[in-house]
Amino acid sequence: MKKTLTTPKRSFSILITASLLAGCGAGAGTNAGQTAVTETTAASAQTHAEAGAAPQETIAVSGDSFDGSSCLTSDSIAGKYQDAYGTKSPNTEEYGFIQENGFRSVAQEPLSTFSADVDTASYANIRRFIRYGQSIPTDAVRIEEMLNYFDYEYPDPEGEEPFSVTTEYSVCPWNEDNRLLLIGLKAKEIDFANRPSSNLVFLLDVSGSMYADDKLPLVQKSFTMLAQNLDSRDRVSIVTYAGYESVVLDGVSGSDTAKIAAAISDLEAGGSTAGSAGIQKAYQLAEKNYIPGGNNRVILATDGDLNVGLTSQEDLTRLIEEKRKSGVHLSVLGVGTGNIKDNKMEALADNGDGNYSYLDSIYEAKKVLVDEMGGTLITVAKDVKLQVEFNPAYVSGYRLVGYENRILDKEDFHDDKVDAGEIGSGHAMTALYELIPAKTADAASDPGLKYQQDVNAAYESRPTNTSTELLTVSLRYKAPNGDASKLMAHPVESSSFTEILPENLAFAAAVAQFGMVLRDSENKGTATFDSVIALARSSMGQDSDPYRKEFLELVQEAQRIYGK
């Protein structure tokens, strides 16, 4: 399992009131509303597969198995809201349009610049569609978020640098004429004992659209788990919004777990969705309880279905761009089925210097809010940008796989006023480039670049490029509370090429192929479900990460859904 926060060993039990347990999965013998999260062996794999989770975890509710599926009985929370709001609603999910990256000529565009992105929402959402036996909307597939869902065991950074940089260079599985480059970043981990204090505002959508078991009841269980891992160093506020915003808690100690859990369990869904008012109130509390040098963050849980106040993606983005100047970060947890507004939730997180995750089950909630708590909540670097300069002696063309909504102009790399992504404690980021090998060097005329030199107009000749480097990966980043960026550079030698795909690159290539097949990409080449399965299998050893094993199961199930 991917771990991005070192935590002391502790039992993992959650106390939730009986009214919450009535929402789903509690047996007749419920004992004081106790929910326990435990880890088990692969014997429980089938249960977890049905719940959309990695097969090494299970959730027990008073000793009964909880499969994360909908249970709309008349006694359940969701059942009561179904009675009030009806049993059927049209599918109104929204996804932002993605214009897939094409190939670029090194002679014309030797620089490729983009913002870091460690969101994982797309992969969990894809899993939800597959588990429900449904085809996947094309624009729900963001390949970078699929890649970044997995752990590639990159080395920890050394010295004072916040990142390590790993590269792997080999053949391209879906196009034998091209080559494939992996760039991996790994952020330093913050030890739990030395982590900064957190000022957290739980901003919870309790509107009528949140009545289903995969919405508010899941949110309640998820935030109760998070509360279990806070202590006296932390402050917690809770703001809810439906037709209007309401302050439930204001800056209570993180050690007051019972009070926080009780406040969460008492929430009920109903009414319209005044999300912008809730956002403004949440930032107001975050600024009021601000901890200098601490982790000041609003955590929004919603289906994104806003219908009162500021509702458009553009208006919400402008609101968040203004609010981030306060030094408060925004993380977004998406939930639900049928009406999620993925485009709005992604835009809020991207512009709020935060991250975006989708919770398709309680297992994913535990992964995001407990197992990867440091990466989700503690920022080690912000405004992280990457710029790759290609050497035309070895590369004639390139294509960045994914990251379409993170592309920056080359000038943005050196402009500290341009916003970019944040990376949390222990987070890893993976990017793939498909490269067209050069047959002849055809360099651009730009004396400011490393491999391209100025043309001598009088002699119409170009100085010889003698570098053996394939490319250089440059990074810019700021400290969490800093304003000036720092620069890192990592050259990659052309001699690093290997004919045999390394395990990490092979698995990342399988994930990217899966995304291209789901999108029916014009760049998918020879990629098919069968080739994805074969490559994924070849990159998994006996001790493989269970999330990788689950990936293989999902590809096989998707193949059955699509009949290919």
XYZ file of C-alpha atoms in Angstrom:
564
model
C 0.000 0.000 0.000
C 1.180 3.497 -0.732
C 2.132 5.333 2.444
C 2.923 9.003 2.446
C 2.849 9.802 6.127
C 4.760 8.113 8.893
C 2.326 7.620 11.757
C 2.669 5.931 15.110
C 0.982 2.554 15.378
C -2.535 2.859 16.697
C -5.761 0.954 16.704
C -8.114 2.061 13.985
C -11.587 2.263 15.437
C -14.190 4.888 14.844
C -17.103 5.715 17.081
C -20.159 6.846 15.212
C -23.636 7.252 16.582
C -26.282 4.657 15.881
C -28.171 7.118 13.689
C -25.259 7.170 11.265
C -24.903 3.411 11.266
C -28.536 3.191 10.311
C -27.447 4.709 7.001
C -25.986 1.489 5.625
C -24.658 -1.898 6.613
C -25.410 -2.096 10.341
C -26.818 -5.386 11.513
C -29.557 -5.862 14.050
C -26.991 -6.361 16.760
C -25.280 -2.977 16.421
C -23.354 -2.235 19.586
C -23.322 1.441 20.535
C -22.698 2.449 16.958
C -19.101 1.215 16.772
C -17.444 1.016 13.367
C -14.039 -0.591 12.976
C -11.678 -0.305 10.029
C -9.323 -3.241 9.785
C -6.826 -4.662 7.331
C -7.153 -8.244 6.210
C -5.490 -10.673 3.844
C -6.347 -11.434 0.231
C -9.071 -13.816 1.435
C -11.448 -10.842 1.382
C -10.575 -9.878 -2.196
C -14.002 -10.544 -3.658
C -15.782 -8.375 -1.100
C -13.407 -5.516 -1.782
C -13.604 -5.872 -5.514
C -17.365 -5.460 -5.284
C -16.878 -2.323 -3.218
C -14.430 -0.740 -5.624
C -11.410 -0.970 -3.330
C -7.981 -2.495 -3.259
C -8.247 -6.102 -2.082
C -6.211 -5.841 1.068
C -8.702 -3.901 3.165
C -12.159 -4.465 4.565
C -14.542 -2.431 6.636
C -16.412 -4.129 9.438
C -19.482 -2.517 10.929
C -20.224 -4.091 14.306
C -18.791 -7.330 12.992
C -20.804 -7.323 9.742
C -19.184 -6.880 6.332
C -19.792 -3.496 4.701
C -19.536 -3.669 0.933
C -19.898 0.048 0.205
C -22.866 -0.503 -2.096
C -26.160 1.339 -1.958
C -28.700 -0.006 0.523
C -31.826 2.046 0.147
C -34.041 0.444 2.739
C -36.828 2.477 4.267
C -34.854 2.569 7.518
C -31.652 3.908 5.994
C -30.672 7.563 5.764
C -30.615 7.314 1.989
C -33.954 5.512 2.001
C -35.618 8.330 3.905
C -34.311 10.921 1.459
C -35.324 8.766 -1.480
C -38.871 8.868 -0.112
C -38.672 12.653 0.070
C -36.905 13.400 -3.211
C -37.985 10.518 -5.444
C -36.287 7.370 -6.620
C -35.052 8.395 -10.059
C -33.173 11.370 -11.421
C -31.552 12.059 -14.789
C -27.805 11.660 -15.192
C -26.444 15.194 -15.151
C -22.757 14.495 -14.550
C -20.403 17.087 -16.056
C -16.807 16.738 -17.228
C -14.513 19.341 -18.732
C -13.598 18.853 -22.401
C -10.100 17.464 -23.006
C -8.280 18.221 -26.254
C -5.681 15.485 -26.261
C -2.036 16.484 -26.628
C -0.562 15.889 -30.068
C 3.033 15.598 -31.190
C 5.264 18.654 -31.181
C 8.338 19.273 -33.315
C 11.540 19.793 -31.345
C 12.802 22.057 -34.142
C 9.843 24.379 -33.597
C 9.000 23.816 -29.918
C 12.048 22.484 -28.047
C 10.470 23.247 -24.647
C 7.545 21.442 -23.042
C 6.160 23.190 -19.943
C 3.424 22.060 -17.579
C 2.222 22.292 -13.995
C 2.614 19.471 -11.495
C -0.554 17.530 -10.726
C -1.017 14.825 -8.091
C -4.814 14.528 -8.254
C -6.213 11.003 -8.430
C -9.956 11.612 -8.794
C -10.256 10.368 -12.362
C -8.990 6.874 -11.600
C -11.357 6.317 -8.652
C -14.230 7.656 -10.744
C -13.340 5.305 -13.615
C -13.356 2.449 -11.111
C -16.853 3.465 -10.043
C -18.135 3.270 -13.623
C -16.511 -0.125 -14.176
C -17.840 -1.570 -10.919
C -21.334 -0.461 -11.972
C -20.866 -2.139 -15.381
C -21.076 1.163 -17.248
C -19.078 2.628 -20.119
C -16.957 5.644 -19.221
C -17.477 9.181 -20.563
C -14.457 10.102 -22.672
C -13.656 13.279 -20.765
C -13.881 11.509 -17.408
C -10.571 9.864 -18.391
C -7.595 12.002 -17.346
C -4.519 9.859 -17.893
C -2.260 11.822 -15.548
C -4.644 11.139 -12.643
C -4.664 7.469 -13.527
C -0.851 7.392 -13.500
C -0.631 9.271 -10.223
C -2.983 6.940 -8.383
C -0.222 4.348 -8.066
C 2.979 4.030 -6.061
C 6.160 3.597 -8.098
C 8.522 3.493 -5.106
C 10.675 6.364 -6.302
C 13.679 7.083 -4.049
C 13.336 9.675 -1.304
C 14.961 13.059 -1.947
C 18.419 13.714 -0.505
C 19.757 16.786 1.243
C 17.661 19.941 1.332
C 15.857 19.364 -1.961
C 12.112 18.694 -1.556
C 12.022 16.263 -4.502
C 13.871 13.377 -6.026
C 13.744 13.044 -9.823
C 13.652 9.609 -11.467
C 13.730 8.941 -15.212
C 13.356 5.733 -17.230
C 13.799 5.550 -21.024
C 12.842 2.592 -23.200
C 10.726 1.330 -26.089
C 7.143 2.488 -26.626
C 4.784 -0.506 -26.278
C 2.038 0.916 -28.506
C 4.315 2.277 -31.274
C 7.467 0.328 -32.118
C 8.948 3.272 -34.028
C 8.887 5.559 -30.991
C 10.326 5.557 -27.500
C 8.853 6.209 -24.065
C 10.238 8.363 -21.260
C 9.066 8.321 -17.632
C 9.666 11.289 -15.329
C 8.916 10.622 -11.663
C 8.991 13.061 -8.749
C 8.922 12.014 -5.103
C 8.367 14.621 -2.382
C 10.017 14.347 0.994
C 7.945 12.835 3.772
C 7.098 14.734 6.924
C 7.337 12.592 10.048
C 4.019 12.558 11.897
C 5.679 13.517 15.185
C 7.175 16.636 13.610
C 4.338 17.666 11.331
C 3.092 21.246 11.480
C -0.111 22.008 13.332
C -3.240 21.925 11.202
C -6.084 24.404 11.045
C -8.756 22.483 9.165
C -12.208 23.570 8.091
C -14.493 20.715 7.044
C -16.801 22.259 4.445
C -19.608 19.737 3.989
C -22.360 19.802 1.407
C -25.622 18.778 3.103
C -27.978 19.791 0.296
C -30.787 17.546 -0.926
C -28.627 16.044 -3.661
C -26.379 14.525 -0.961
C -28.998 12.114 0.452
C -27.687 8.890 -1.153
C -25.566 6.402 0.799
C -22.564 7.112 -1.436
C -22.794 10.797 -0.528
C -23.480 12.268 2.943
C -23.282 8.979 4.898
C -19.950 8.228 3.197
C -18.743 11.764 3.926
C -19.674 11.376 7.591
C -17.737 8.139 7.963
C -14.780 9.606 6.045
C -14.398 12.753 8.128
C -14.829 10.809 11.340
C -11.858 8.692 10.279
C -9.836 11.838 9.664
C -10.810 13.279 13.044
C -9.485 10.128 14.735
C -5.991 11.029 13.507
C -5.851 14.613 14.784
C -4.585 15.782 18.168
C -4.245 18.801 20.450
C -1.950 20.607 17.988
C -4.826 20.906 15.536
C -7.938 23.042 15.222
C -11.129 21.887 13.552
C -14.068 23.885 12.281
C -17.130 22.555 10.467
C -19.209 24.555 8.002
C -22.206 23.067 6.220
C -24.182 24.445 3.333
C -27.505 23.692 1.720
C -29.908 26.575 1.066
C -27.642 28.622 3.354
C -24.325 28.156 5.145
C -24.084 27.195 8.834
C -21.184 27.053 11.299
C -21.340 23.778 13.254
C -17.943 23.987 15.000
C -15.492 26.879 15.270
C -11.840 26.108 16.004
C -12.234 23.255 18.506
C -9.182 21.249 19.549
C -8.277 18.293 17.354
C -8.083 16.194 20.517
C -11.829 16.621 21.108
C -12.626 13.680 18.847
C -15.962 12.839 20.444
C -17.292 16.361 19.950
C -16.159 16.445 16.319
C -17.587 12.983 15.585
C -20.903 13.852 17.217
C -21.214 17.045 15.185
C -20.536 15.120 11.987
C -22.967 12.311 12.756
C -25.819 14.739 13.465
C -25.784 16.146 9.919
C -28.771 15.616 7.639
C -29.232 16.391 3.963
C -31.906 18.631 2.444
C -32.435 21.853 0.519
C -30.723 23.659 -2.335
C -26.963 24.118 -2.750
C -25.456 27.520 -1.888
C -21.879 26.365 -2.357
C -20.268 29.770 -2.888
C -21.673 31.066 0.417
C -20.305 27.991 2.175
C -16.886 28.499 0.593
C -16.749 32.115 1.729
C -17.758 31.196 5.290
C -15.197 28.360 5.400
C -12.362 30.663 4.341
C -13.545 33.222 6.885
C -13.164 30.637 9.684
C -9.844 29.403 8.302
C -8.475 32.941 8.369
C -9.896 33.558 11.852
C -8.149 30.445 13.238
C -5.051 30.804 11.047
C -1.889 29.103 12.356
C 1.279 30.883 11.123
C 3.606 28.300 9.631
C 0.908 25.635 9.965
C -1.269 23.704 7.557
C -4.258 25.941 6.966
C -6.752 24.165 4.756
C -10.409 23.944 3.789
C -11.528 20.410 2.903
C -14.649 20.482 0.753
C -16.782 17.343 0.367
C -19.478 17.613 -2.290
C -20.987 16.239 -5.468
C -20.327 19.660 -6.992
C -23.976 20.249 -7.856
C -24.178 23.951 -6.944
C -27.388 25.791 -7.794
C -27.552 28.901 -5.556
C -25.254 31.929 -5.638
C -22.128 31.587 -7.779
C -22.695 28.424 -9.785
C -20.618 28.602 -12.971
C -17.132 27.120 -13.171
C -15.719 30.516 -14.156
C -17.293 32.404 -11.226
C -16.214 29.735 -8.726
C -12.676 29.785 -10.119
C -12.437 33.556 -9.709
C -13.699 33.235 -6.121
C -11.070 30.623 -5.241
C -8.271 32.526 -6.989
C -9.040 35.455 -4.713
C -9.337 33.330 -1.567
C -6.020 31.493 -2.060
C -4.183 34.776 -1.497
C -5.004 34.301 2.202
C -2.549 31.377 2.413
C -5.364 28.883 2.970
C -5.326 25.797 0.725
C -8.405 24.032 -0.614
C -8.719 20.255 -1.022
C -11.792 18.749 -2.673
C -13.345 15.337 -2.083
C -15.927 14.405 -4.692
C -18.684 11.889 -3.952
C -21.764 10.432 -5.545
C -23.244 9.158 -8.767
C -25.549 10.637 -11.374
C -25.088 14.357 -10.792
C -21.418 14.946 -9.918
C -19.904 18.077 -11.411
C -16.361 16.871 -11.903
C -15.396 19.940 -13.909
C -16.276 22.310 -11.056
C -14.604 20.227 -8.366
C -11.387 19.902 -10.354
C -11.321 23.635 -11.070
C -11.841 24.476 -7.379
C -8.933 22.278 -6.264
C -6.615 23.353 -9.078
C -7.133 27.041 -8.367
C -7.186 26.637 -4.594
C -3.618 25.265 -4.321
C -5.028 21.911 -3.286
C -5.769 18.403 -4.511
C -8.831 16.628 -5.839
C -9.831 13.088 -4.930
C -12.980 11.127 -5.638
C -14.340 8.821 -2.935
C -16.107 5.845 -4.474
C -16.117 3.894 -1.196
C -15.076 3.991 2.448
C -11.909 2.175 1.408
C -10.882 5.039 -0.852
C -11.678 7.461 1.960
C -9.275 5.592 4.236
C -6.593 5.639 1.532
C -6.921 9.391 0.940
C -7.569 10.677 4.476
C -5.613 8.196 6.615
C -3.044 6.185 4.663
C -2.035 9.216 2.595
C -2.950 11.846 5.161
C 0.355 13.686 4.822
C 0.148 13.963 1.060
C -3.476 15.075 1.217
C -3.093 17.653 3.988
C 0.542 18.758 4.343
C 2.102 20.774 1.511
C 5.877 20.557 1.027
C 6.037 22.644 -2.164
C 3.622 24.817 -4.106
C 3.519 26.264 -7.623
C 5.533 23.299 -8.886
C 6.295 23.563 -12.617
C 8.222 21.305 -14.965
C 9.979 22.265 -18.179
C 11.633 19.720 -20.435
C 14.168 20.822 -23.055
C 14.754 18.212 -25.768
C 18.031 17.736 -27.598
C 17.307 17.740 -31.361
C 20.300 15.486 -31.933
C 18.293 12.643 -30.355
C 14.616 13.705 -30.400
C 12.705 15.105 -33.364
C 9.236 15.082 -31.832
C 7.454 14.504 -28.518
C 4.017 14.108 -26.994
C 3.162 14.593 -23.324
C 0.689 11.845 -22.370
C -2.041 13.517 -20.339
C -1.756 16.780 -18.367
C -3.820 18.566 -21.029
C -5.330 21.016 -18.545
C -1.934 21.656 -16.940
C -0.059 22.908 -20.006
C 1.777 26.223 -19.519
C 3.444 28.657 -21.906
C 7.225 28.410 -21.909
C 7.453 31.923 -20.439
C 5.297 30.857 -17.476
C 8.079 28.649 -16.164
C 10.119 31.631 -14.990
C 7.139 33.788 -13.985
C 6.522 33.402 -10.248
C 3.126 35.072 -10.578
C 1.793 32.097 -12.564
C -0.035 29.587 -10.390
C 0.819 25.883 -10.589
C 0.243 22.658 -8.650
C 1.129 21.788 -5.080
C 2.735 18.578 -3.878
C 2.157 17.131 -0.415
C 4.290 15.101 1.971
C 5.474 11.880 0.348
C 3.436 12.494 -2.784
C 4.737 11.135 -6.067
C 4.020 12.449 -9.565
C 4.533 10.559 -12.818
C 4.610 11.889 -16.371
C 5.167 10.052 -19.660
C 6.509 11.405 -22.945
C 6.239 9.522 -26.214
C 9.348 10.468 -28.207
C 10.118 10.305 -31.927
C 13.851 9.544 -32.325
C 15.824 11.994 -34.476
C 17.297 10.891 -37.778
C 19.094 14.194 -38.323
C 19.612 17.085 -35.940
C 17.320 19.997 -36.816
C 17.715 22.560 -34.084
C 15.745 25.701 -33.415
C 17.468 29.053 -33.491
C 17.462 30.104 -29.840
C 20.765 31.031 -28.166
C 19.097 31.020 -24.749
C 18.560 27.255 -24.790
C 20.934 24.471 -23.838
C 20.940 22.389 -27.009
C 19.844 24.978 -29.603
C 22.435 27.519 -30.621
C 22.258 30.709 -32.632
C 22.545 30.550 -36.384
C 25.497 32.465 -37.866
C 23.681 34.369 -40.570
C 26.841 35.201 -42.539
C 27.846 31.570 -43.031
C 24.342 30.038 -42.735
C 25.716 27.306 -40.518
C 24.960 26.042 -37.044
C 27.606 25.211 -34.423
C 27.795 21.480 -33.792
C 25.790 20.156 -30.867
C 28.144 17.731 -29.135
C 26.028 16.995 -26.060
C 25.168 13.355 -25.400
C 22.178 14.343 -23.288
C 18.718 13.322 -24.421
C 17.010 16.158 -22.584
C 16.988 18.173 -19.356
C 14.131 18.170 -16.851
C 13.938 21.487 -14.979
C 11.683 22.179 -12.005
C 10.602 25.337 -10.266
C 8.875 25.326 -6.899
C 8.122 27.532 -3.910
C 8.183 26.754 -0.215
C 4.639 26.266 1.188
C 4.559 29.828 2.509
C 7.091 31.313 0.084
C 6.792 33.760 -2.801
C 10.064 33.226 -4.689
C 10.701 30.031 -6.652
C 13.783 27.826 -6.625
C 15.204 25.953 -9.611
C 16.293 22.324 -10.002
C 17.745 20.746 -13.162
C 18.082 17.053 -14.005
C 19.828 16.085 -17.279
C 19.033 12.704 -18.849
C 21.694 10.924 -20.920
C 20.761 9.358 -24.259
C 22.725 6.281 -23.177
C 20.102 5.583 -20.461
C 17.939 3.881 -23.104
C 17.161 0.208 -22.484
C 15.494 -2.270 -24.843
C 13.685 -3.992 -21.958
C 10.977 -1.974 -20.235
C 11.787 -1.437 -16.530
C 8.987 -2.557 -14.196
C 7.803 0.942 -13.266
C 7.793 2.175 -16.855
C 6.027 -0.993 -17.994
C 3.229 -0.553 -15.468
C 2.908 3.182 -16.158
C 2.728 2.367 -19.875
C -0.058 -0.138 -19.183
C -2.022 2.495 -17.267
C -1.516 5.063 -20.039
C -2.580 2.540 -22.688
C -5.733 1.778 -20.699
C -6.574 5.470 -20.637
C -5.973 5.808 -24.370
C -8.131 2.761 -25.129
C -10.967 4.135 -22.958
C -10.684 7.477 -24.757
C -10.331 5.753 -28.141
C -7.343 8.028 -28.635
C -5.993 8.646 -32.124
C -2.556 8.146 -30.540
C -3.264 4.721 -29.061
C -1.419 2.934 -31.859
C -1.561 -0.822 -31.286
C -2.962 -0.514 -27.751
C -5.892 -2.819 -26.937
C -7.403 -4.224 -23.771
C -5.395 -7.401 -24.411
C -2.105 -5.506 -24.716
C -2.878 -3.564 -21.514
C -3.539 -6.812 -19.645
C -0.366 -8.462 -20.959
C 1.822 -5.488 -20.087
C 0.268 -5.048 -16.633
C 0.831 -8.725 -15.855
C 4.475 -8.536 -16.957
C 5.135 -5.644 -14.561
C 3.679 -7.245 -11.421
C 5.766 -9.533 -9.263
C 4.538 -11.858 -6.528
C 4.729 -9.075 -3.947
C 3.036 -6.520 -6.160
C 1.102 -3.588 -4.726
C -2.555 -4.700 -4.289
C -3.699 -1.560 -6.091
C -1.799 -2.761 -9.153
C -3.513 -6.118 -8.882
C -6.859 -4.384 -8.672
C -5.953 -2.402 -11.799
C -5.620 -5.658 -13.734
C -9.072 -6.756 -12.504
C -10.578 -3.458 -13.636
C -9.071 -3.725 -17.108
C -10.473 -7.244 -17.478
C -13.912 -6.083 -16.336
C -13.782 -3.078 -18.688
C -12.954 -5.417 -21.561
C -16.148 -7.356 -20.794
C -18.176 -4.136 -20.644
C -16.869 -2.891 -23.992
C -16.957 -6.362 -25.567
C -13.458 -6.100 -27.008
